[in-house]
Amino acid sequence: MSVWQLVAVGLVMLLGLAGVLLPGVPGQAIVWAAVLWWALTDMTPAAWGVLIGATGLMLLNQALKPLLPPRRPGESGAPRRTLMIGGVAGIAGFFALPVVGGVLGYVGAIFGAERLRLGSRGAAWTSVRSVMRATGYAVLVELFCCLLVAGAWLGAVLWG
């Protein structure tokens, strides 16, 4: 697979990660489709292994989705900008501090944005709790699933 095709697959994955944060955009399906494209083009055992793992993880996420609270961003009281900042920080945190950084970046950025908006630490933590109840858990689990797939793809491309 050429470098330009790898860049295109990476950009499609990034689009899918952003799609997880936007309601109505099938981010998970976009990330999986990018891995499928790569695996069908690359045809190595590592590519097929990543595709099989990604498929299993995405199916597990879909099976667990009904157990999570539904997304209701309007009920959180936080502006949409705060949720987007949390999502972008979760993506950056995942790659800065693998796996754990995604959760820390998401929750930490929401706290920081709400602290700036509301002014006090107590009000910011209250807002973080309401955001996590209204949208956070569902978004965080789906984002984490897609980040694991993207990380596995990146690892396979760099070391495989």
PDB file of N, CA and C in Angstrom, residues 45-138:
ATOM      1  N   PRO A  45      -1.076 -10.733   7.108  1.00  0.00           N
ATOM      2  CA  PRO A  45      -1.689 -11.311   8.306  1.00  0.00           C
ATOM      3  C   PRO A  45      -1.975 -10.260   9.389  1.00  0.00           C
ATOM      4  N   ALA A  46      -1.093  -9.275   9.522  1.00  0.00           N
ATOM      5  CA  ALA A  46      -1.315  -8.219  10.517  1.00  0.00           C
ATOM      6  C   ALA A  46      -2.569  -7.406  10.168  1.00  0.00           C
ATOM      7  N   ALA A  47      -2.754  -7.109   8.890  1.00  0.00           N
ATOM      8  CA  ALA A  47      -3.925  -6.347   8.465  1.00  0.00           C
ATOM      9  C   ALA A  47      -5.209  -7.120   8.746  1.00  0.00           C
ATOM     10  N   TRP A  48      -5.192  -8.419   8.447  1.00  0.00           N
ATOM     11  CA  TRP A  48      -6.381  -9.225   8.706  1.00  0.00           C
ATOM     12  C   TRP A  48      -6.628  -9.387  10.196  1.00  0.00           C
ATOM     13  N   GLY A  49      -5.565  -9.475  10.977  1.00  0.00           N
ATOM     14  CA  GLY A  49      -5.707  -9.560  12.430  1.00  0.00           C
ATOM     15  C   GLY A  49      -6.334  -8.299  13.009  1.00  0.00           C
ATOM     16  N   VAL A  50      -5.883  -7.146  12.517  1.00  0.00           N
ATOM     17  CA  VAL A  50      -6.470  -5.880  12.975  1.00  0.00           C
ATOM     18  C   VAL A  50      -7.929  -5.798  12.557  1.00  0.00           C
ATOM     19  N   LEU A  51      -8.246  -6.225  11.342  1.00  0.00           N
ATOM     20  CA  LEU A  51      -9.644  -6.198  10.882  1.00  0.00           C
ATOM     21  C   LEU A  51     -10.525  -7.110  11.731  1.00  0.00           C
ATOM     22  N   ILE A  52     -10.042  -8.311  12.032  1.00  0.00           N
ATOM     23  CA  ILE A  52     -10.829  -9.236  12.852  1.00  0.00           C
ATOM     24  C   ILE A  52     -11.019  -8.662  14.259  1.00  0.00           C
ATOM     25  N   GLY A  53      -9.950  -8.115  14.837  1.00  0.00           N
ATOM     26  CA  GLY A  53     -10.055  -7.506  16.164  1.00  0.00           C
ATOM     27  C   GLY A  53     -10.986  -6.305  16.168  1.00  0.00           C
ATOM     28  N   ALA A  54     -10.893  -5.474  15.133  1.00  0.00           N
ATOM     29  CA  ALA A  54     -11.757  -4.298  15.029  1.00  0.00           C
ATOM     30  C   ALA A  54     -13.213  -4.712  14.895  1.00  0.00           C
ATOM     31  N   THR A  55     -13.472  -5.737  14.109  1.00  0.00           N
ATOM     32  CA  THR A  55     -14.849  -6.211  13.936  1.00  0.00           C
ATOM     33  C   THR A  55     -15.409  -6.728  15.255  1.00  0.00           C
ATOM     34  N   GLY A  56     -14.629  -7.508  15.963  1.00  0.00           N
ATOM     35  CA  GLY A  56     -15.078  -8.023  17.256  1.00  0.00           C
ATOM     36  C   GLY A  56     -15.327  -6.916  18.269  1.00  0.00           C
ATOM     37  N   LEU A  57     -14.429  -5.950  18.321  1.00  0.00           N
ATOM     38  CA  LEU A  57     -14.583  -4.840  19.266  1.00  0.00           C
ATOM     39  C   LEU A  57     -15.790  -3.975  18.923  1.00  0.00           C
ATOM     40  N   MET A  58     -15.994  -3.713  17.653  1.00  0.00           N
ATOM     41  CA  MET A  58     -17.149  -2.905  17.241  1.00  0.00           C
ATOM     42  C   MET A  58     -18.461  -3.636  17.525  1.00  0.00           C
ATOM     43  N   LEU A  59     -18.483  -4.958  17.298  1.00  0.00           N
ATOM     44  CA  LEU A  59     -19.689  -5.726  17.599  1.00  0.00           C
ATOM     45  C   LEU A  59     -19.961  -5.763  19.102  1.00  0.00           C
ATOM     46  N   LEU A  60     -18.907  -5.890  19.899  1.00  0.00           N
ATOM     47  CA  LEU A  60     -19.063  -5.853  21.352  1.00  0.00           C
ATOM     48  C   LEU A  60     -19.608  -4.505  21.802  1.00  0.00           C
ATOM     49  N   ASN A  61     -19.105  -3.434  21.220  1.00  0.00           N
ATOM     50  CA  ASN A  61     -19.595  -2.098  21.561  1.00  0.00           C
ATOM     51  C   ASN A  61     -21.071  -1.957  21.206  1.00  0.00           C
ATOM     52  N   GLN A  62     -21.461  -2.476  20.048  1.00  0.00           N
ATOM     53  CA  GLN A  62     -22.871  -2.410  19.654  1.00  0.00           C
ATOM     54  C   GLN A  62     -23.751  -3.234  20.601  1.00  0.00           C
ATOM     55  N   ALA A  63     -23.241  -4.347  21.082  1.00  0.00           N
ATOM     56  CA  ALA A  63     -24.006  -5.171  22.009  1.00  0.00           C
ATOM     57  C   ALA A  63     -24.154  -4.504  23.374  1.00  0.00           C
ATOM     58  N   LEU A  64     -23.143  -3.754  23.790  1.00  0.00           N
ATOM     59  CA  LEU A  64     -23.182  -3.092  25.095  1.00  0.00           C
ATOM     60  C   LEU A  64     -23.904  -1.748  25.066  1.00  0.00           C
ATOM     61  N   LYS A  65     -24.117  -1.204  23.886  1.00  0.00           N
ATOM     62  CA  LYS A  65     -24.725   0.124  23.762  1.00  0.00           C
ATOM     63  C   LYS A  65     -26.078   0.249  24.465  1.00  0.00           C
ATOM     64  N   PRO A  66     -26.965  -0.756  24.400  1.00  0.00           N
ATOM     65  CA  PRO A  66     -28.245  -0.619  25.107  1.00  0.00           C
ATOM     66  C   PRO A  66     -28.106  -0.562  26.629  1.00  0.00           C
ATOM     67  N   LEU A  67     -26.988  -1.023  27.173  1.00  0.00           N
ATOM     68  CA  LEU A  67     -26.779  -0.990  28.615  1.00  0.00           C
ATOM     69  C   LEU A  67     -26.341   0.381  29.117  1.00  0.00           C
ATOM     70  N   LEU A  68     -25.876   1.240  28.211  1.00  0.00           N
ATOM     71  CA  LEU A  68     -25.409   2.574  28.581  1.00  0.00           C
ATOM     72  C   LEU A  68     -26.569   3.561  28.530  1.00  0.00           C
ATOM     73  N   PRO A  69     -26.472   4.644  29.315  1.00  0.00           N
ATOM     74  CA  PRO A  69     -27.535   5.643  29.232  1.00  0.00           C
ATOM     75  C   PRO A  69     -27.559   6.276  27.843  1.00  0.00           C
ATOM     76  N   PRO A  70     -28.749   6.609  27.329  1.00  0.00           N
ATOM     77  CA  PRO A  70     -28.826   7.206  25.992  1.00  0.00           C
ATOM     78  C   PRO A  70     -28.207   8.602  25.976  1.00  0.00           C
ATOM     79  N   ARG A  71     -27.778   9.014  24.787  1.00  0.00           N
ATOM     80  CA  ARG A  71     -27.195  10.351  24.628  1.00  0.00           C
ATOM     81  C   ARG A  71     -28.304  11.392  24.662  1.00  0.00           C
ATOM     82  N   ARG A  72     -28.184  12.326  25.585  1.00  0.00           N
ATOM     83  CA  ARG A  72     -29.119  13.448  25.667  1.00  0.00           C
ATOM     84  C   ARG A  72     -28.309  14.708  25.949  1.00  0.00           C
ATOM     85  N   PRO A  73     -27.629  15.249  24.937  1.00  0.00           N
ATOM     86  CA  PRO A  73     -26.742  16.383  25.187  1.00  0.00           C
ATOM     87  C   PRO A  73     -27.466  17.615  25.715  1.00  0.00           C
ATOM     88  N   GLY A  74     -28.717  17.790  25.378  1.00  0.00           N
ATOM     89  CA  GLY A  74     -29.452  18.967  25.854  1.00  0.00           C
ATOM     90  C   GLY A  74     -29.690  18.953  27.349  1.00  0.00           C
ATOM     91  N   GLU A  75     -29.715  17.774  27.964  1.00  0.00           N
ATOM     92  CA  GLU A  75     -29.986  17.660  29.389  1.00  0.00           C
ATOM     93  C   GLU A  75     -28.758  17.919  30.253  1.00  0.00           C
ATOM     94  N   SER A  76     -27.585  17.964  29.667  1.00  0.00           N
ATOM     95  CA  SER A  76     -26.376  18.135  30.469  1.00  0.00           C
ATOM     96  C   SER A  76     -26.207  19.567  30.954  1.00  0.00           C
ATOM     97  N   GLY A  77     -26.731  20.521  30.229  1.00  0.00           N
ATOM     98  CA  GLY A  77     -26.571  21.919  30.606  1.00  0.00           C
ATOM     99  C   GLY A  77     -25.279  22.540  30.110  1.00  0.00           C
ATOM    100  N   ALA A  78     -24.377  21.740  29.596  1.00  0.00           N
ATOM    101  CA  ALA A  78     -23.109  22.243  29.076  1.00  0.00           C
ATOM    102  C   ALA A  78     -23.268  22.567  27.600  1.00  0.00           C
ATOM    103  N   PRO A  79     -22.582  23.601  27.128  1.00  0.00           N
ATOM    104  CA  PRO A  79     -22.669  23.917  25.698  1.00  0.00           C
ATOM    105  C   PRO A  79     -22.008  22.826  24.848  1.00  0.00           C
ATOM    106  N   ARG A  80     -22.429  22.724  23.619  1.00  0.00           N
ATOM    107  CA  ARG A  80     -21.890  21.718  22.688  1.00  0.00           C
ATOM    108  C   ARG A  80     -20.384  21.892  22.524  1.00  0.00           C
ATOM    109  N   ARG A  81     -19.918  23.125  22.614  1.00  0.00           N
ATOM    110  CA  ARG A  81     -18.485  23.391  22.481  1.00  0.00           C
ATOM    111  C   ARG A  81     -17.687  22.637  23.547  1.00  0.00           C
ATOM    112  N   THR A  82     -18.215  22.562  24.752  1.00  0.00           N
ATOM    113  CA  THR A  82     -17.539  21.845  25.830  1.00  0.00           C
ATOM    114  C   THR A  82     -17.410  20.367  25.500  1.00  0.00           C
ATOM    115  N   LEU A  83     -18.469  19.783  24.949  1.00  0.00           N
ATOM    116  CA  LEU A  83     -18.430  18.367  24.577  1.00  0.00           C
ATOM    117  C   LEU A  83     -17.434  18.113  23.455  1.00  0.00           C
ATOM    118  N   MET A  84     -17.361  19.033  22.504  1.00  0.00           N
ATOM    119  CA  MET A  84     -16.401  18.886  21.403  1.00  0.00           C
ATOM    120  C   MET A  84     -14.962  19.010  21.916  1.00  0.00           C
ATOM    121  N   ILE A  85     -14.728  19.950  22.829  1.00  0.00           N
ATOM    122  CA  ILE A  85     -13.393  20.107  23.415  1.00  0.00           C
ATOM    123  C   ILE A  85     -13.004  18.821  24.143  1.00  0.00           C
ATOM    124  N   GLY A  86     -13.945  18.247  24.883  1.00  0.00           N
ATOM    125  CA  GLY A  86     -13.678  16.985  25.575  1.00  0.00           C
ATOM    126  C   GLY A  86     -13.336  15.870  24.608  1.00  0.00           C
ATOM    127  N   GLY A  87     -14.065  15.772  23.506  1.00  0.00           N
ATOM    128  CA  GLY A  87     -13.799  14.729  22.519  1.00  0.00           C
ATOM    129  C   GLY A  87     -12.445  14.874  21.852  1.00  0.00           C
ATOM    130  N   VAL A  88     -12.112  16.090  21.466  1.00  0.00           N
ATOM    131  CA  VAL A  88     -10.811  16.329  20.826  1.00  0.00           C
ATOM    132  C   VAL A  88      -9.672  16.040  21.812  1.00  0.00           C
ATOM    133  N   ALA A  89      -9.848  16.453  23.070  1.00  0.00           N
ATOM    134  CA  ALA A  89      -8.823  16.180  24.082  1.00  0.00           C
ATOM    135  C   ALA A  89      -8.718  14.686  24.365  1.00  0.00           C
ATOM    136  N   GLY A  90      -9.838  13.967  24.281  1.00  0.00           N
ATOM    137  CA  GLY A  90      -9.798  12.514  24.458  1.00  0.00           C
ATOM    138  C   GLY A  90      -9.009  11.840  23.353  1.00  0.00           C
ATOM    139  N   ILE A  91      -9.207  12.300  22.127  1.00  0.00           N
ATOM    140  CA  ILE A  91      -8.452  11.743  20.998  1.00  0.00           C
ATOM    141  C   ILE A  91      -6.964  12.045  21.153  1.00  0.00           C
ATOM    142  N   ALA A  92      -6.634  13.290  21.458  1.00  0.00           N
ATOM    143  CA  ALA A  92      -5.225  13.668  21.635  1.00  0.00           C
ATOM    144  C   ALA A  92      -4.609  12.940  22.830  1.00  0.00           C
ATOM    145  N   GLY A  93      -5.353  12.836  23.916  1.00  0.00           N
ATOM    146  CA  GLY A  93      -4.847  12.168  25.111  1.00  0.00           C
ATOM    147  C   GLY A  93      -4.576  10.693  24.884  1.00  0.00           C
ATOM    148  N   PHE A  94      -5.404  10.048  24.046  1.00  0.00           N
ATOM    149  CA  PHE A  94      -5.211   8.627  23.762  1.00  0.00           C
ATOM    150  C   PHE A  94      -3.864   8.386  23.095  1.00  0.00           C
ATOM    151  N   PHE A  95      -3.475   9.269  22.200  1.00  0.00           N
ATOM    152  CA  PHE A  95      -2.207   9.072  21.500  1.00  0.00           C
ATOM    153  C   PHE A  95      -1.018   9.626  22.293  1.00  0.00           C
ATOM    154  N   ALA A  96      -1.262  10.594  23.192  1.00  0.00           N
ATOM    155  CA  ALA A  96      -0.180  11.120  24.020  1.00  0.00           C
ATOM    156  C   ALA A  96       0.172  10.144  25.144  1.00  0.00           C
ATOM    157  N   LEU A  97      -0.845   9.601  25.791  1.00  0.00           N
ATOM    158  CA  LEU A  97      -0.664   8.629  26.867  1.00  0.00           C
ATOM    159  C   LEU A  97      -1.567   7.442  26.526  1.00  0.00           C
ATOM    160  N   PRO A  98      -1.042   6.454  25.794  1.00  0.00           N
ATOM    161  CA  PRO A  98      -1.893   5.393  25.241  1.00  0.00           C
ATOM    162  C   PRO A  98      -2.879   4.803  26.245  1.00  0.00           C
ATOM    163  N   VAL A  99      -4.079   4.587  25.767  1.00  0.00           N
ATOM    164  CA  VAL A  99      -5.231   3.984  26.413  1.00  0.00           C
ATOM    165  C   VAL A  99      -5.788   4.859  27.537  1.00  0.00           C
ATOM    166  N   VAL A 100      -5.056   5.059  28.618  1.00  0.00           N
ATOM    167  CA  VAL A 100      -5.566   5.810  29.768  1.00  0.00           C
ATOM    168  C   VAL A 100      -5.750   7.285  29.436  1.00  0.00           C
ATOM    169  N   GLY A 101      -4.924   7.828  28.566  1.00  0.00           N
ATOM    170  CA  GLY A 101      -4.984   9.243  28.229  1.00  0.00           C
ATOM    171  C   GLY A 101      -6.291   9.656  27.578  1.00  0.00           C
ATOM    172  N   GLY A 102      -6.977   8.728  26.910  1.00  0.00           N
ATOM    173  CA  GLY A 102      -8.258   9.050  26.287  1.00  0.00           C
ATOM    174  C   GLY A 102      -9.299   9.446  27.320  1.00  0.00           C
ATOM    175  N   VAL A 103      -9.407   8.665  28.374  1.00  0.00           N
ATOM    176  CA  VAL A 103     -10.374   8.948  29.438  1.00  0.00           C
ATOM    177  C   VAL A 103      -9.965  10.203  30.193  1.00  0.00           C
ATOM    178  N   LEU A 104      -8.689  10.294  30.545  1.00  0.00           N
ATOM    179  CA  LEU A 104      -8.208  11.464  31.287  1.00  0.00           C
ATOM    180  C   LEU A 104      -8.370  12.748  30.475  1.00  0.00           C
ATOM    181  N   GLY A 105      -8.071  12.680  29.183  1.00  0.00           N
ATOM    182  CA  GLY A 105      -8.211  13.860  28.334  1.00  0.00           C
ATOM    183  C   GLY A 105      -9.656  14.296  28.196  1.00  0.00           C
ATOM    184  N   TYR A 106     -10.573  13.341  28.026  1.00  0.00           N
ATOM    185  CA  TYR A 106     -12.003  13.650  27.852  1.00  0.00           C
ATOM    186  C   TYR A 106     -12.570  14.314  29.109  1.00  0.00           C
ATOM    187  N   VAL A 107     -12.413  13.662  30.245  1.00  0.00           N
ATOM    188  CA  VAL A 107     -12.979  14.182  31.487  1.00  0.00           C
ATOM    189  C   VAL A 107     -12.247  15.450  31.923  1.00  0.00           C
ATOM    190  N   GLY A 108     -10.933  15.459  31.787  1.00  0.00           N
ATOM    191  CA  GLY A 108     -10.156  16.631  32.190  1.00  0.00           C
ATOM    192  C   GLY A 108     -10.478  17.869  31.365  1.00  0.00           C
ATOM    193  N   ALA A 109     -10.654  17.700  30.074  1.00  0.00           N
ATOM    194  CA  ALA A 109     -10.978  18.854  29.224  1.00  0.00           C
ATOM    195  C   ALA A 109     -12.382  19.376  29.508  1.00  0.00           C
ATOM    196  N   ILE A 110     -13.319  18.483  29.774  1.00  0.00           N
ATOM    197  CA  ILE A 110     -14.668  18.939  30.133  1.00  0.00           C
ATOM    198  C   ILE A 110     -14.613  19.716  31.446  1.00  0.00           C
ATOM    199  N   PHE A 111     -13.855  19.201  32.411  1.00  0.00           N
ATOM    200  CA  PHE A 111     -13.714  19.928  33.677  1.00  0.00           C
ATOM    201  C   PHE A 111     -13.082  21.295  33.453  1.00  0.00           C
ATOM    202  N   GLY A 112     -12.001  21.346  32.662  1.00  0.00           N
ATOM    203  CA  GLY A 112     -11.322  22.617  32.411  1.00  0.00           C
ATOM    204  C   GLY A 112     -12.211  23.624  31.708  1.00  0.00           C
ATOM    205  N   ALA A 113     -12.948  23.172  30.705  1.00  0.00           N
ATOM    206  CA  ALA A 113     -13.837  24.086  29.980  1.00  0.00           C
ATOM    207  C   ALA A 113     -14.966  24.592  30.879  1.00  0.00           C
ATOM    208  N   GLU A 114     -15.504  23.703  31.696  1.00  0.00           N
ATOM    209  CA  GLU A 114     -16.585  24.110  32.600  1.00  0.00           C
ATOM    210  C   GLU A 114     -16.063  24.987  33.730  1.00  0.00           C
ATOM    211  N   ARG A 115     -14.842  24.759  34.162  1.00  0.00           N
ATOM    212  CA  ARG A 115     -14.229  25.617  35.199  1.00  0.00           C
ATOM    213  C   ARG A 115     -14.069  27.036  34.674  1.00  0.00           C
ATOM    214  N   LEU A 116     -13.625  27.158  33.424  1.00  0.00           N
ATOM    215  CA  LEU A 116     -13.496  28.490  32.823  1.00  0.00           C
ATOM    216  C   LEU A 116     -14.858  29.146  32.621  1.00  0.00           C
ATOM    217  N   ARG A 117     -15.844  28.357  32.219  1.00  0.00           N
ATOM    218  CA  ARG A 117     -17.166  28.906  31.937  1.00  0.00           C
ATOM    219  C   ARG A 117     -17.912  29.281  33.209  1.00  0.00           C
ATOM    220  N   LEU A 118     -17.846  28.427  34.233  1.00  0.00           N
ATOM    221  CA  LEU A 118     -18.644  28.637  35.438  1.00  0.00           C
ATOM    222  C   LEU A 118     -17.903  29.377  36.543  1.00  0.00           C
ATOM    223  N   GLY A 119     -16.580  29.281  36.556  1.00  0.00           N
ATOM    224  CA  GLY A 119     -15.797  30.052  37.509  1.00  0.00           C
ATOM    225  C   GLY A 119     -15.398  29.346  38.782  1.00  0.00           C
ATOM    226  N   SER A 120     -16.120  28.349  39.233  1.00  0.00           N
ATOM    227  CA  SER A 120     -15.737  27.697  40.486  1.00  0.00           C
ATOM    228  C   SER A 120     -15.507  26.207  40.260  1.00  0.00           C
ATOM    229  N   ARG A 121     -14.677  25.651  41.143  1.00  0.00           N
ATOM    230  CA  ARG A 121     -14.340  24.240  41.026  1.00  0.00           C
ATOM    231  C   ARG A 121     -15.543  23.339  41.317  1.00  0.00           C
ATOM    232  N   GLY A 122     -16.305  23.668  42.328  1.00  0.00           N
ATOM    233  CA  GLY A 122     -17.469  22.870  42.693  1.00  0.00           C
ATOM    234  C   GLY A 122     -18.512  22.840  41.595  1.00  0.00           C
ATOM    235  N   ALA A 123     -18.774  23.989  40.993  1.00  0.00           N
ATOM    236  CA  ALA A 123     -19.749  24.046  39.904  1.00  0.00           C
ATOM    237  C   ALA A 123     -19.253  23.269  38.690  1.00  0.00           C
ATOM    238  N   ALA A 124     -17.941  23.309  38.450  1.00  0.00           N
ATOM    239  CA  ALA A 124     -17.374  22.581  37.316  1.00  0.00           C
ATOM    240  C   ALA A 124     -17.525  21.070  37.522  1.00  0.00           C
ATOM    241  N   TRP A 125     -17.267  20.568  38.733  1.00  0.00           N
ATOM    242  CA  TRP A 125     -17.413  19.132  38.988  1.00  0.00           C
ATOM    243  C   TRP A 125     -18.876  18.706  38.886  1.00  0.00           C
ATOM    244  N   THR A 126     -19.781  19.565  39.341  1.00  0.00           N
ATOM    245  CA  THR A 126     -21.204  19.272  39.203  1.00  0.00           C
ATOM    246  C   THR A 126     -21.575  19.172  37.730  1.00  0.00           C
ATOM    247  N   SER A 127     -21.060  20.079  36.928  1.00  0.00           N
ATOM    248  CA  SER A 127     -21.329  20.062  35.497  1.00  0.00           C
ATOM    249  C   SER A 127     -20.721  18.824  34.832  1.00  0.00           C
ATOM    250  N   VAL A 128     -19.510  18.434  35.234  1.00  0.00           N
ATOM    251  CA  VAL A 128     -18.871  17.234  34.682  1.00  0.00           C
ATOM    252  C   VAL A 128     -19.734  16.007  34.986  1.00  0.00           C
ATOM    253  N   ARG A 129     -20.240  15.907  36.201  1.00  0.00           N
ATOM    254  CA  ARG A 129     -21.098  14.769  36.554  1.00  0.00           C
ATOM    255  C   ARG A 129     -22.369  14.750  35.714  1.00  0.00           C
ATOM    256  N   SER A 130     -22.975  15.914  35.496  1.00  0.00           N
ATOM    257  CA  SER A 130     -24.198  15.939  34.691  1.00  0.00           C
ATOM    258  C   SER A 130     -23.902  15.640  33.219  1.00  0.00           C
ATOM    259  N   VAL A 131     -22.759  16.098  32.714  1.00  0.00           N
ATOM    260  CA  VAL A 131     -22.367  15.785  31.331  1.00  0.00           C
ATOM    261  C   VAL A 131     -22.126  14.287  31.187  1.00  0.00           C
ATOM    262  N   MET A 132     -21.440  13.681  32.143  1.00  0.00           N
ATOM    263  CA  MET A 132     -21.161  12.251  32.060  1.00  0.00           C
ATOM    264  C   MET A 132     -22.456  11.440  32.148  1.00  0.00           C
ATOM    265  N   ARG A 133     -23.418  11.889  32.943  1.00  0.00           N
ATOM    266  CA  ARG A 133     -24.702  11.184  33.018  1.00  0.00           C
ATOM    267  C   ARG A 133     -25.500  11.340  31.730  1.00  0.00           C
ATOM    268  N   ALA A 134     -25.480  12.531  31.141  1.00  0.00           N
ATOM    269  CA  ALA A 134     -26.310  12.803  29.962  1.00  0.00           C
ATOM    270  C   ALA A 134     -25.711  12.241  28.670  1.00  0.00           C
ATOM    271  N   THR A 135     -24.421  12.385  28.477  1.00  0.00           N
ATOM    272  CA  THR A 135     -23.816  11.935  27.220  1.00  0.00           C
ATOM    273  C   THR A 135     -22.481  11.243  27.398  1.00  0.00           C
ATOM    274  N   GLY A 136     -21.802  11.530  28.452  1.00  0.00           N
ATOM    275  CA  GLY A 136     -20.398  11.157  28.589  1.00  0.00           C
ATOM    276  C   GLY A 136     -20.092   9.690  28.484  1.00  0.00           C
ATOM    277  N   TYR A 137     -20.844   8.847  29.184  1.00  0.00           N
ATOM    278  CA  TYR A 137     -20.505   7.433  29.185  1.00  0.00           C
ATOM    279  C   TYR A 137     -20.672   6.810  27.800  1.00  0.00           C
ATOM    280  N   ALA A 138     -21.771   7.115  27.134  1.00  0.00           N
ATOM    281  CA  ALA A 138     -22.001   6.544  25.807  1.00  0.00           C
ATOM    282  C   ALA A 138     -20.955   7.030  24.806  1.00  0.00           C
TER     283      ALA A 138
END
